[in-house]
C-alpha positions in Angstrom: 289.0 -10.7 -58.3 289.4 -13.9 -55.8 292.1 -14.7 -58.2 294.1 -11.8 -58.5 294.3 -11.6 -54.8 295.8 -15.0 -54.7 298.6 -14.1 -57.0 299.7 -10.9 -55.0 299.9 -12.8 -51.8 301.3 -16.0 -53.6 303.8 -13.2 -55.2 304.8 -11.5 -51.9 305.5 -15.0 -50.3 307.6 -15.9 -53.3 309.2 -11.9 -52.8 309.8 -12.9 -49.0 311.3 -16.1 -48.9 313.6 -14.9 -51.6 315.1 -12.0 -49.4 315.0 -14.4 -46.5 317.3 -17.1 -48.0 319.3 -14.4 -49.7 320.0 -12.9 -47.0 320.9 -16.2 -45.5 323.2 -17.1 -48.1 325.0 -13.5 -47.8 325.3 -13.4 -44.7 326.9 -17.1 -43.8 329.4 -16.7 -47.0 330.3 -13.4 -45.1 331.2 -15.5 -42.2 332.8 -18.3 -43.7 335.1 -16.4 -45.4 336.1 -14.6 -42.9 339.6 -15.7 -42.1 339.9 -16.2 -38.3 343.0 -14.6 -36.8 344.9 -15.1 -33.9 347.0 -12.9 -32.1 348.8 -13.0 -28.7 350.9 -10.6 -27.5 353.0 -9.5 -25.0 352.5 -5.3 -25.4 349.0 -4.6 -24.7 348.8 -1.4 -26.2 350.6 -2.8 -29.7 347.5 -5.8 -29.6 345.5 -3.2 -29.5 346.2 -0.4 -32.3 346.5 -3.9 -34.4 343.2 -4.9 -33.9 342.1 -1.1 -33.8 343.8 -1.0 -37.4 342.7 -4.3 -38.8 339.2 -4.3 -37.3 338.7 -0.9 -39.4 340.3 -1.4 -42.7 340.1 -5.5 -42.9 336.9 -6.6 -40.3 335.3 -7.8 -43.4 338.8 -10.4 -43.9 339.6 -11.2 -40.5 337.1 -12.3 -37.5 339.9 -11.0 -35.1 340.5 -12.9 -31.3 343.2 -10.9 -29.1 345.0 -12.1 -26.4 347.7 -11.6 -23.9 347.8 -15.5 -22.3 349.7 -17.9 -23.9 347.6 -20.9 -22.7 343.9 -19.3 -23.3 345.8 -17.8 -27.4 346.5 -22.3 -27.7 342.9 -23.1 -26.6 341.0 -21.0 -28.6 343.3 -22.1 -31.6 342.5 -25.0 -31.3 338.5 -24.5 -30.0 338.2 -21.7 -32.4 339.1 -22.8 -35.5 341.9 -20.4 -36.0 343.1 -20.0 -39.3 346.7 -17.9 -38.5 348.2 -17.4 -35.3 350.3 -15.0 -34.7 352.7 -14.6 -31.8 355.3 -12.1 -30.7 358.1 -13.2 -30.4 358.7 -12.5 -26.5 356.6 -16.1 -26.4 357.7 -19.9 -27.2 354.9 -21.9 -28.6 355.7 -25.2 -29.4 354.8 -26.4 -33.2 353.3 -29.4 -32.3 350.4 -28.1 -30.1 349.1 -25.9 -33.4 346.4 -28.1 -35.8 348.4 -28.5 -39.0 345.4 -26.2 -40.2 346.3 -22.9 -38.8 349.4 -21.1 -40.1 351.8 -20.2 -37.8 353.8 -17.3 -37.7 356.0 -14.9 -35.3 355.5 -11.0 -34.9 359.0 -9.9 -34.8 360.6 -6.2 -34.0 362.9 -6.0 -37.1 362.0 -6.5 -41.1 365.4 -7.9 -41.3 364.4 -11.6 -39.3 362.2 -14.0 -41.8 362.3 -17.3 -39.6 362.5 -17.4 -35.9 362.3 -20.9 -34.1 362.1 -22.4 -37.6 358.5 -20.8 -38.0 357.9 -17.8 -40.4 358.7 -14.2 -39.1 357.4 -10.9 -40.0 358.0 -7.5 -39.1 355.0 -5.4 -36.4 356.7 -2.7 -37.4 355.0 -1.8 -40.5 352.3 -1.0 -42.4 349.4 -3.1 -41.6 349.0 -3.6 -45.8 352.2 -5.2 -45.1 351.1 -7.2 -42.8 348.1 -8.3 -44.0 349.6 -9.4 -47.7 352.5 -11.2 -45.4 349.1 -13.0 -43.4 347.2 -13.6 -46.8 350.8 -15.1 -48.2 351.3 -17.9 -45.2 347.3 -18.6 -45.2 347.1 -18.9 -48.7 350.9 -21.4 -48.4 348.6 -23.7 -46.0 345.3 -23.5 -47.6 
């Protein structure tokens, strides 16, 4: 009887240990797999909408940081190790302040603009899916 109880306890401990390890591995995997996306936007309404849409549709893909203040945004890009930095073209950001590991692009009002200030540009007034694909494209070029 004592032998069976010990085996049951041992099996329970092993199962518990395995479940804890799996939980930690999957939590860390999700944390590391998410792209850190910082958005600097002058229009608060647009900023709230894009953050809401991206959080809903792509919350498992992105960890989103949103800003209306350029100094705070740049500090976050540096300190939080942001992967992609999207900036409203109303702001002039010195690309030299952006770490090399961080992809940088401007949000513009027209689909006809591909670059601005020698940086990649994407139209902010298009379907979220298209913006998402363009972000992934820019991110993959720098990865």
